[in-house]
PDB file of C-alpha atoms and ligand atoms in Angstrom:
ATOM      1  CA  MET C   1     -23.570 -93.889-110.036  1.00 45.00           C
ATOM      2  CA  SER C   2     -27.228 -94.270-109.206  1.00 55.00           C
ATOM      3  CA  LYS C   3     -29.878 -91.589-110.054  1.00 84.00           C
ATOM      4  CA  ARG C   4     -31.312 -91.668-106.516  1.00 97.00           C
ATOM      5  CA  PRO C   5     -31.076 -88.501-104.563  1.00 97.00           C
ATOM      6  CA  LYS C   6     -28.682 -88.443-101.670  1.00 98.00           C
ATOM      7  CA  PHE C   7     -30.134 -87.944 -98.134  1.00 98.00           C
ATOM      8  CA  VAL C   8     -28.260 -86.815 -95.078  1.00 98.00           C
ATOM      9  CA  ALA C   9     -30.096 -87.088 -91.695  1.00 98.00           C
ATOM     10  CA  GLY C  10     -28.811 -85.971 -88.214  1.00 98.00           C
ATOM     11  CA  ASN C  11     -29.883 -87.746 -85.159  1.00 98.00           C
ATOM     12  CA  TRP C  12     -29.409 -85.556 -82.149  1.00 98.00           C
ATOM     13  CA  LYS C  13     -30.377 -88.333 -79.625  1.00 98.00           C
ATOM     14  CA  MET C  14     -30.926 -87.025 -76.136  1.00 98.00           C
ATOM     15  CA  TYR C  15     -28.544 -84.086 -76.453  1.00 98.00           C
ATOM     16  CA  THR C  16     -28.883 -80.363 -76.891  1.00 98.00           C
ATOM     17  CA  SER C  17     -30.560 -77.698 -74.770  1.00 98.00           C
ATOM     18  CA  ARG C  18     -33.392 -75.601 -76.323  1.00 98.00           C
ATOM     19  CA  GLY C  19     -30.940 -72.827 -77.155  1.00 98.00           C
ATOM     20  CA  VAL C  20     -28.382 -75.199 -78.783  1.00 98.00           C
ATOM     21  CA  ALA C  21     -31.159 -77.024 -80.720  1.00 98.00           C
ATOM     22  CA  LYS C  22     -32.231 -73.634 -82.021  1.00 98.00           C
ATOM     23  CA  GLU C  23     -28.832 -72.417 -83.130  1.00 98.00           C
ATOM     24  CA  LEU C  24     -27.856 -75.811 -84.489  1.00 98.00           C
ATOM     25  CA  ALA C  25     -31.047 -75.985 -86.632  1.00 98.00           C
ATOM     26  CA  ALA C  26     -30.512 -72.347 -87.917  1.00 98.00           C
ATOM     27  CA  ALA C  27     -26.946 -72.996 -88.860  1.00 98.00           C
ATOM     28  CA  VAL C  28     -27.951 -76.216 -90.804  1.00 98.00           C
ATOM     29  CA  ALA C  29     -30.780 -74.420 -92.479  1.00 98.00           C
ATOM     30  CA  GLN C  30     -28.451 -71.704 -93.584  1.00 98.00           C
ATOM     31  CA  GLY C  31     -25.503 -73.808 -94.648  1.00 97.00           C
ATOM     32  CA  ALA C  32     -27.249 -76.859 -96.318  1.00 97.00           C
ATOM     33  CA  PRO C  33     -26.383 -76.770-100.098  1.00 96.00           C
ATOM     34  CA  ALA C  34     -28.989 -77.508-102.638  1.00 95.00           C
ATOM     35  CA  GLY C  35     -29.106 -80.960-104.257  1.00 95.00           C
ATOM     36  CA  VAL C  36     -29.158 -83.085-101.281  1.00 97.00           C
ATOM     37  CA  GLN C  37     -32.109 -83.881 -98.879  1.00 98.00           C
ATOM     38  CA  VAL C  38     -31.255 -82.973 -95.438  1.00 98.00           C
ATOM     39  CA  ALA C  39     -33.197 -83.561 -92.225  1.00 98.00           C
ATOM     40  CA  VAL C  40     -32.659 -83.199 -88.419  1.00 98.00           C
ATOM     41  CA  PHE C  41     -34.067 -85.335 -85.651  1.00 98.00           C
ATOM     42  CA  PRO C  42     -34.004 -83.369 -82.308  1.00 98.00           C
ATOM     43  CA  PRO C  43     -35.357 -84.469 -79.016  1.00 98.00           C
ATOM     44  CA  SER C  44     -39.114 -84.419 -79.173  1.00 98.00           C
ATOM     45  CA  VAL C  45     -39.423 -81.679 -76.621  1.00 98.00           C
ATOM     46  CA  TRP C  46     -37.522 -79.259 -79.072  1.00 98.00           C
ATOM     47  CA  LEU C  47     -39.482 -80.256 -82.144  1.00 98.00           C
ATOM     48  CA  THR C  48     -41.633 -77.149 -82.411  1.00 98.00           C
ATOM     49  CA  THR C  49     -38.618 -74.885 -81.521  1.00 98.00           C
ATOM     50  CA  VAL C  50     -36.611 -76.532 -84.225  1.00 98.00           C
ATOM     51  CA  ALA C  51     -39.586 -76.376 -86.668  1.00 98.00           C
ATOM     52  CA  ASP C  52     -39.666 -72.575 -86.180  1.00 98.00           C
ATOM     53  CA  ALA C  53     -35.784 -72.319 -86.683  1.00 98.00           C
ATOM     54  CA  LEU C  54     -36.163 -74.374 -90.040  1.00 98.00           C
ATOM     55  CA  ALA C  55     -39.184 -72.402 -91.373  1.00 97.00           C
ATOM     56  CA  GLY C  56     -38.703 -71.489 -94.960  1.00 96.00           C
ATOM     57  CA  SER C  57     -35.700 -73.712 -95.489  1.00 97.00           C
ATOM     58  CA  ALA C  58     -35.624 -77.090 -97.399  1.00 97.00           C
ATOM     59  CA  VAL C  59     -34.203 -78.921 -94.263  1.00 98.00           C
ATOM     60  CA  GLY C  60     -36.771 -81.456 -92.989  1.00 98.00           C
ATOM     61  CA  LEU C  61     -37.706 -82.184 -89.407  1.00 98.00           C
ATOM     62  CA  GLY C  62     -38.056 -85.626 -87.952  1.00 98.00           C
ATOM     63  CA  ALA C  63     -38.852 -87.420 -84.596  1.00 98.00           C
ATOM     64  CA  GLN C  64     -36.578 -90.013 -83.176  1.00 98.00           C
ATOM     65  CA  ASN C  65     -39.592 -92.297 -82.330  1.00 97.00           C
ATOM     66  CA  CYS C  66     -43.311 -92.549 -82.547  1.00 97.00           C
ATOM     67  CA  HIS C  67     -46.208 -94.753 -81.232  1.00 97.00           C
ATOM     68  CA  PHE C  68     -48.547 -96.714 -83.427  1.00 97.00           C
ATOM     69  CA  GLU C  69     -51.749 -95.420 -81.840  1.00 97.00           C
ATOM     70  CA  LYS C  70     -53.407 -92.156 -82.796  1.00 97.00           C
ATOM     71  CA  GLU C  71     -54.203 -91.331 -79.167  1.00 97.00           C
ATOM     72  CA  GLY C  72     -54.848 -93.043 -75.868  1.00 97.00           C
ATOM     73  CA  ALA C  73     -53.460 -93.997 -72.500  1.00 98.00           C
ATOM     74  CA  PHE C  74     -49.822 -94.345 -73.573  1.00 97.00           C
ATOM     75  CA  THR C  75     -47.846 -92.282 -71.089  1.00 97.00           C
ATOM     76  CA  GLY C  76     -44.844 -90.755 -72.428  1.00 95.00           C
ATOM     77  CA  GLU C  77     -45.618 -91.622 -76.117  1.00 96.00           C
ATOM     78  CA  LEU C  78     -46.284 -89.418 -79.098  1.00 98.00           C
ATOM     79  CA  SER C  79     -48.552 -90.494 -81.924  1.00 98.00           C
ATOM     80  CA  PRO C  80     -47.709 -89.910 -85.620  1.00 98.00           C
ATOM     81  CA  GLN C  81     -50.430 -87.276 -85.896  1.00 98.00           C
ATOM     82  CA  MET C  82     -48.907 -85.311 -83.091  1.00 98.00           C
ATOM     83  CA  LEU C  83     -45.546 -85.382 -84.822  1.00 98.00           C
ATOM     84  CA  LEU C  84     -47.128 -84.161 -87.997  1.00 98.00           C
ATOM     85  CA  GLU C  85     -48.828 -81.370 -86.258  1.00 98.00           C
ATOM     86  CA  ALA C  86     -45.466 -80.450 -84.548  1.00 98.00           C
ATOM     87  CA  GLY C  87     -43.984 -79.985 -88.076  1.00 98.00           C
ATOM     88  CA  CYS C  88     -42.367 -83.422 -88.547  1.00 98.00           C
ATOM     89  CA  ARG C  89     -42.194 -84.859 -92.073  1.00 98.00           C
ATOM     90  CA  TYR C  90     -39.986 -87.874 -90.875  1.00 98.00           C
ATOM     91  CA  THR C  91     -39.686 -90.389 -88.036  1.00 98.00           C
ATOM     92  CA  LEU C  92     -37.062 -92.823 -87.149  1.00 98.00           C
ATOM     93  CA  VAL C  93     -38.283 -96.305 -86.314  1.00 98.00           C
ATOM     94  CA  GLY C  94     -36.161 -99.218 -85.001  1.00 96.00           C
ATOM     95  CA  HIS C  95     -32.912 -97.287 -83.966  1.00 97.00           C
ATOM     96  CA  SER C  96     -30.559 -99.780 -82.323  1.00 95.00           C
ATOM     97  CA  GLU C  97     -30.514 -97.700 -79.145  1.00 95.00           C
ATOM     98  CA  ARG C  98     -34.220 -98.500 -78.944  1.00 95.00           C
ATOM     99  CA  ARG C  99     -34.059-102.164 -80.201  1.00 93.00           C
ATOM    100  CA  HIS C 100     -31.376-103.107 -77.911  1.00 92.00           C
ATOM    101  CA  GLY C 101     -31.414-100.482 -75.177  1.00 89.00           C
ATOM    102  CA  LEU C 102     -35.222-100.525 -74.623  1.00 93.00           C
ATOM    103  CA  GLY C 103     -36.221-103.860 -75.922  1.00 90.00           C
ATOM    104  CA  GLU C 104     -38.160-102.943 -78.872  1.00 93.00           C
ATOM    105  CA  ILE C 105     -38.746-105.999 -81.138  1.00 87.00           C
ATOM    106  CA  HIS C 106     -39.930-106.720 -84.661  1.00 90.00           C
ATOM    107  CA  ASP C 107     -43.663-106.836 -84.280  1.00 93.00           C
ATOM    108  CA  PHE C 108     -43.877-103.700 -82.253  1.00 96.00           C
ATOM    109  CA  LEU C 109     -41.564-101.875 -84.746  1.00 97.00           C
ATOM    110  CA  ASN C 110     -43.636-103.240 -87.626  1.00 98.00           C
ATOM    111  CA  LYS C 111     -46.814-101.602 -86.058  1.00 98.00           C
ATOM    112  CA  LYS C 112     -44.993 -98.314 -85.672  1.00 98.00           C
ATOM    113  CA  ALA C 113     -43.662 -98.320 -89.217  1.00 98.00           C
ATOM    114  CA  LYS C 114     -47.168 -99.068 -90.696  1.00 98.00           C
ATOM    115  CA  ALA C 115     -48.964 -96.531 -88.471  1.00 98.00           C
ATOM    116  CA  ALA C 116     -46.512 -93.723 -89.205  1.00 98.00           C
ATOM    117  CA  LEU C 117     -46.582 -94.405 -93.016  1.00 98.00           C
ATOM    118  CA  ALA C 118     -50.374 -94.561 -92.948  1.00 98.00           C
ATOM    119  CA  ALA C 119     -50.527 -91.212 -91.154  1.00 98.00           C
ATOM    120  CA  GLY C 120     -48.365 -89.611 -93.810  1.00 98.00           C
ATOM    121  CA  LEU C 121     -44.932 -89.519 -92.171  1.00 98.00           C
ATOM    122  CA  HIS C 122     -41.797 -90.635 -93.997  1.00 98.00           C
ATOM    123  CA  VAL C 123     -40.119 -93.501 -91.929  1.00 98.00           C
ATOM    124  CA  ILE C 124     -36.441 -94.207 -91.682  1.00 98.00           C
ATOM    125  CA  PHE C 125     -36.425 -97.779 -90.579  1.00 98.00           C
ATOM    126  CA  CYS C 126     -33.182 -98.806 -89.065  1.00 98.00           C
ATOM    127  CA  VAL C 127     -31.579-102.211 -89.228  1.00 98.00           C
ATOM    128  CA  GLY C 128     -28.144-103.613 -88.285  1.00 98.00           C
ATOM    129  CA  GLU C 129     -26.284-106.419 -86.678  1.00 97.00           C
ATOM    130  CA  LEU C 130     -24.320-106.602 -83.459  1.00 96.00           C
ATOM    131  CA  LEU C 131     -20.644-107.208 -83.504  1.00 96.00           C
ATOM    132  CA  ALA C 132     -20.880-110.880 -82.223  1.00 96.00           C
ATOM    133  CA  GLU C 133     -23.521-111.511 -85.148  1.00 97.00           C
ATOM    134  CA  ARG C 134     -21.053-110.214 -87.806  1.00 97.00           C
ATOM    135  CA  GLU C 135     -18.333-112.287 -86.272  1.00 95.00           C
ATOM    136  CA  ALA C 136     -20.559-115.379 -86.502  1.00 97.00           C
ATOM    137  CA  ASN C 137     -21.270-114.559 -90.220  1.00 97.00           C
ATOM    138  CA  GLN C 138     -24.891-113.830 -89.339  1.00 98.00           C
ATOM    139  CA  THR C 139     -25.114-110.337 -90.760  1.00 98.00           C
ATOM    140  CA  GLU C 140     -27.351-111.237 -93.615  1.00 98.00           C
ATOM    141  CA  ALA C 141     -29.655-113.340 -91.525  1.00 98.00           C
ATOM    142  CA  VAL C 142     -30.111-110.698 -89.129  1.00 98.00           C
ATOM    143  CA  LEU C 143     -30.939-108.045 -91.717  1.00 98.00           C
ATOM    144  CA  GLU C 144     -33.142-110.457 -93.508  1.00 98.00           C
ATOM    145  CA  LYS C 145     -35.199-111.108 -90.238  1.00 97.00           C
ATOM    146  CA  GLN C 146     -35.283-107.360 -89.357  1.00 97.00           C
ATOM    147  CA  LEU C 147     -36.517-106.443 -92.953  1.00 98.00           C
ATOM    148  CA  THR C 148     -39.006-109.231 -93.144  1.00 98.00           C
ATOM    149  CA  ASP C 149     -40.722-108.919 -89.948  1.00 97.00           C
ATOM    150  CA  GLY C 150     -40.256-105.231 -89.547  1.00 97.00           C
ATOM    151  CA  LEU C 151     -41.667-104.345 -92.979  1.00 98.00           C
ATOM    152  CA  ALA C 152     -44.343-106.962 -93.154  1.00 98.00           C
ATOM    153  CA  GLY C 153     -47.663-105.668 -94.628  1.00 97.00           C
ATOM    154  CA  ILE C 154     -46.673-102.374 -95.718  1.00 98.00           C
ATOM    155  CA  PRO C 155     -48.834-101.499 -98.602  1.00 98.00           C
ATOM    156  CA  ALA C 156     -47.175-100.572-101.955  1.00 97.00           C
ATOM    157  CA  GLU C 157     -48.629 -97.111-101.920  1.00 98.00           C
ATOM    158  CA  HIS C 158     -46.592 -96.309 -98.841  1.00 98.00           C
ATOM    159  CA  LEU C 159     -43.247 -97.574-100.048  1.00 98.00           C
ATOM    160  CA  PRO C 160     -42.192 -94.312-101.659  1.00 98.00           C
ATOM    161  CA  ASN C 161     -42.052 -92.799 -98.183  1.00 98.00           C
ATOM    162  CA  LEU C 162     -39.830 -95.520 -96.664  1.00 98.00           C
ATOM    163  CA  VAL C 163     -36.250 -95.135 -96.308  1.00 98.00           C
ATOM    164  CA  ILE C 164     -33.872 -97.840 -94.708  1.00 98.00           C
ATOM    165  CA  ALA C 165     -30.805 -97.045 -92.566  1.00 98.00           C
ATOM    166  CA  TYR C 166     -28.310 -99.723 -92.273  1.00 98.00           C
ATOM    167  CA  GLU C 167     -26.611 -99.146 -88.976  1.00 98.00           C
ATOM    168  CA  PRO C 168     -24.242-101.855 -87.827  1.00 98.00           C
ATOM    169  CA  VAL C 169     -24.621-101.701 -83.957  1.00 96.00           C
ATOM    170  CA  TRP C 170     -20.863-102.178 -83.446  1.00 97.00           C
ATOM    171  CA  ALA C 171     -20.202 -98.796 -85.493  1.00 96.00           C
ATOM    172  CA  ILE C 172     -22.734 -96.621 -83.656  1.00 95.00           C
ATOM    173  CA  GLY C 173     -21.116 -93.995 -81.484  1.00 91.00           C
ATOM    174  CA  THR C 174     -17.979 -96.055 -81.238  1.00 94.00           C
ATOM    175  CA  GLY C 175     -15.687 -94.409 -83.754  1.00 91.00           C
ATOM    176  CA  LYS C 176     -15.401 -97.679 -85.691  1.00 92.00           C
ATOM    177  CA  VAL C 177     -16.742 -97.171 -89.021  1.00 93.00           C
ATOM    178  CA  ALA C 178     -17.733 -99.886 -91.580  1.00 96.00           C
ATOM    179  CA  THR C 179     -15.357-100.036 -94.457  1.00 97.00           C
ATOM    180  CA  PRO C 180     -16.934 -98.670 -97.719  1.00 98.00           C
ATOM    181  CA  GLU C 181     -16.960-102.364 -98.983  1.00 98.00           C
ATOM    182  CA  GLN C 182     -18.649-103.632 -95.821  1.00 98.00           C
ATOM    183  CA  ALA C 183     -21.280-101.033 -96.220  1.00 98.00           C
ATOM    184  CA  GLN C 184     -21.836-101.594 -99.910  1.00 98.00           C
ATOM    185  CA  ALA C 185     -22.130-105.331 -99.382  1.00 98.00           C
ATOM    186  CA  ALA C 186     -24.748-104.816 -96.621  1.00 98.00           C
ATOM    187  CA  HIS C 187     -26.648-102.138 -98.727  1.00 98.00           C
ATOM    188  CA  ALA C 188     -26.678-104.338-101.800  1.00 98.00           C
ATOM    189  CA  PHE C 189     -28.052-107.263 -99.715  1.00 98.00           C
ATOM    190  CA  ILE C 190     -30.728-105.003 -98.243  1.00 98.00           C
ATOM    191  CA  ARG C 191     -31.732-103.914-101.809  1.00 98.00           C
ATOM    192  CA  ARG C 192     -31.901-107.450-102.969  1.00 98.00           C
ATOM    193  CA  LYS C 193     -34.011-108.451 -99.993  1.00 98.00           C
ATOM    194  CA  PHE C 194     -36.291-105.534-100.514  1.00 98.00           C
ATOM    195  CA  ALA C 195     -36.695-106.280-104.193  1.00 98.00           C
ATOM    196  CA  ALA C 196     -37.780-109.904-103.129  1.00 98.00           C
ATOM    197  CA  LEU C 197     -40.191-108.480-100.703  1.00 98.00           C
ATOM    198  CA  PHE C 198     -41.658-105.585-102.684  1.00 98.00           C
ATOM    199  CA  GLY C 199     -40.498-105.936-106.250  1.00 98.00           C
ATOM    200  CA  GLU C 200     -37.527-104.612-108.332  1.00 98.00           C
ATOM    201  CA  LYS C 201     -39.050-101.344-109.083  1.00 97.00           C
ATOM    202  CA  SER C 202     -39.512-100.227-105.530  1.00 97.00           C
ATOM    203  CA  ALA C 203     -36.042-101.534-104.608  1.00 98.00           C
ATOM    204  CA  SER C 204     -34.436 -99.549-107.472  1.00 98.00           C
ATOM    205  CA  VAL C 205     -35.669 -96.227-105.939  1.00 98.00           C
ATOM    206  CA  LEU C 206     -35.292 -97.178-102.284  1.00 98.00           C
ATOM    207  CA  LEU C 207     -33.015 -94.925-100.350  1.00 98.00           C
ATOM    208  CA  ILE C 208     -30.741 -96.806 -98.112  1.00 98.00           C
ATOM    209  CA  LEU C 209     -28.644 -94.711 -95.714  1.00 98.00           C
ATOM    210  CA  TYR C 210     -25.479 -95.747 -93.813  1.00 98.00           C
ATOM    211  CA  GLY C 211     -25.140 -94.902 -90.121  1.00 98.00           C
ATOM    212  CA  GLY C 212     -22.281 -95.532 -87.825  1.00 97.00           C
ATOM    213  CA  SER C 213     -19.488 -93.113 -86.947  1.00 96.00           C
ATOM    214  CA  VAL C 214     -19.946 -91.079 -90.098  1.00 97.00           C
ATOM    215  CA  LYS C 215     -17.694 -88.079 -90.091  1.00 97.00           C
ATOM    216  CA  PRO C 216     -16.673 -85.333 -92.671  1.00 98.00           C
ATOM    217  CA  GLU C 217     -13.325 -87.373 -93.132  1.00 97.00           C
ATOM    218  CA  ASN C 218     -14.880 -90.794 -94.090  1.00 97.00           C
ATOM    219  CA  ALA C 219     -18.213 -89.556 -95.570  1.00 98.00           C
ATOM    220  CA  ALA C 220     -17.181 -89.246 -99.240  1.00 98.00           C
ATOM    221  CA  ASP C 221     -15.818 -92.795 -99.536  1.00 98.00           C
ATOM    222  CA  LEU C 222     -18.944 -94.253 -97.942  1.00 98.00           C
ATOM    223  CA  LEU C 223     -21.422 -91.901 -99.945  1.00 98.00           C
ATOM    224  CA  HIS C 224     -19.907 -92.860-103.291  1.00 96.00           C
ATOM    225  CA  GLN C 225     -20.661 -96.523-102.997  1.00 98.00           C
ATOM    226  CA  PRO C 226     -23.332 -97.498-105.476  1.00 98.00           C
ATOM    227  CA  ASP C 227     -25.962 -98.671-103.025  1.00 98.00           C
ATOM    228  CA  VAL C 228     -25.220 -96.072-100.423  1.00 98.00           C
ATOM    229  CA  ASP C 229     -27.763 -93.214-100.750  1.00 98.00           C
ATOM    230  CA  GLY C 230     -26.800 -91.079 -97.812  1.00 98.00           C
ATOM    231  CA  ALA C 231     -26.074 -91.208 -94.066  1.00 98.00           C
ATOM    232  CA  LEU C 232     -27.808 -91.185 -90.694  1.00 98.00           C
ATOM    233  CA  VAL C 233     -25.423 -89.308 -88.599  1.00 98.00           C
ATOM    234  CA  GLY C 234     -25.350 -89.244 -84.697  1.00 98.00           C
ATOM    235  CA  GLY C 235     -22.383 -87.585 -82.983  1.00 97.00           C
ATOM    236  CA  ALA C 236     -21.095 -85.706 -86.014  1.00 98.00           C
ATOM    237  CA  SER C 237     -24.538 -84.200 -86.518  1.00 98.00           C
ATOM    238  CA  MET C 238     -24.446 -82.171 -83.378  1.00 97.00           C
ATOM    239  CA  LYS C 239     -21.952 -79.534 -84.593  1.00 98.00           C
ATOM    240  CA  ALA C 240     -23.150 -77.472 -87.614  1.00 98.00           C
ATOM    241  CA  ASP C 241     -19.597 -77.617 -89.230  1.00 98.00           C
ATOM    242  CA  SER C 242     -19.226 -81.433 -89.188  1.00 98.00           C
ATOM    243  CA  PHE C 243     -22.711 -82.136 -90.048  1.00 98.00           C
ATOM    244  CA  LEU C 244     -22.546 -79.722 -93.059  1.00 98.00           C
ATOM    245  CA  GLY C 245     -19.087 -81.237 -94.037  1.00 98.00           C
ATOM    246  CA  ILE C 246     -20.938 -84.593 -94.397  1.00 98.00           C
ATOM    247  CA  VAL C 247     -23.800 -83.231 -96.321  1.00 98.00           C
ATOM    248  CA  ARG C 248     -21.370 -81.378 -98.716  1.00 98.00           C
ATOM    249  CA  ALA C 249     -19.588 -84.765 -99.228  1.00 97.00           C
ATOM    250  CA  ALA C 250     -22.895 -86.119-100.584  1.00 96.00           C
ATOM    251  CA  VAL C 251     -23.281 -83.415-103.264  1.00 92.00           C
TER     252      VAL C 251
HETATM  253  C1  LIG F 301     -26.964 -92.837 -85.024  1.00 87.55           C
HETATM  254  O1  LIG F 301     -27.248 -92.308 -83.819  1.00 87.55           O
HETATM  255  O2  LIG F 301     -27.823 -93.316 -85.643  1.00 87.55           O
HETATM  256  C2  LIG F 301     -25.395 -92.896 -85.291  1.00 87.55           C
HETATM  257  C3  LIG F 301     -25.184 -93.478 -86.474  1.00 87.55           C
HETATM  258  O3  LIG F 301     -24.544 -92.457 -84.322  1.00 87.55           O
HETATM  259  P1  LIG F 301     -23.134 -92.085 -84.620  1.00 87.55           P
HETATM  260  O4  LIG F 301     -22.996 -91.366 -85.990  1.00 87.55           O
HETATM  261  O5  LIG F 301     -22.605 -91.307 -83.473  1.00 87.55           O
HETATM  262  O6  LIG F 301     -22.324 -93.471 -84.770  1.00 87.55           O
END
């Protein structure tokens, strides 16, 4: 078993009202056990509400997206500096719902990751293959391209604040979960590729989260794989009981 800490993150996507976000955050803050890093990623409009609900707890706050510029004429966008001021420690970059649903591509994601890290945010950079790519045996080629292009030029001093989430697109929100063996194989590949890009030392401490239909019932098997350092949870993070069940499975 690795000495890397476990990290469980909840992506609330475009769900929750303000009241629900507040209650959910308070319940997570109260119920999260020690010994696991936990963070929640509410819709941006609720960030400050959730920051207040998490105040004094060890649960971190993250944004689901950020722009790469500090400020400017970018209607609808939020800068890393704004997210920090709203209380965020983390941001997601490259979630598949933005890659495939909104057409965000490698170079754009690379700029976001670099800008967020340079501003002092921790970045969870998401990668993962489509079902057709897995069936055509292209999983490793897809991951390699996403990592090589998406992480290009990140300076060594920012690597400690970078986390990778392996999220096979066919498993996100579908109820189809990767087997622990499939997850382990992809995570081990990502760690090897990261070592080739940034060196063995950085790769050995890199946290790699699995995402894709994680639930309390399947979490322990996934989280006990040697290269699975935690989970990025969508659907099951929107109920305190199921999210905390996953967090407990990581202890
Ligand atoms: C996600 O949104 O990153 C995700 C993994 O969703 P789900 O857990 O619902 O598959």
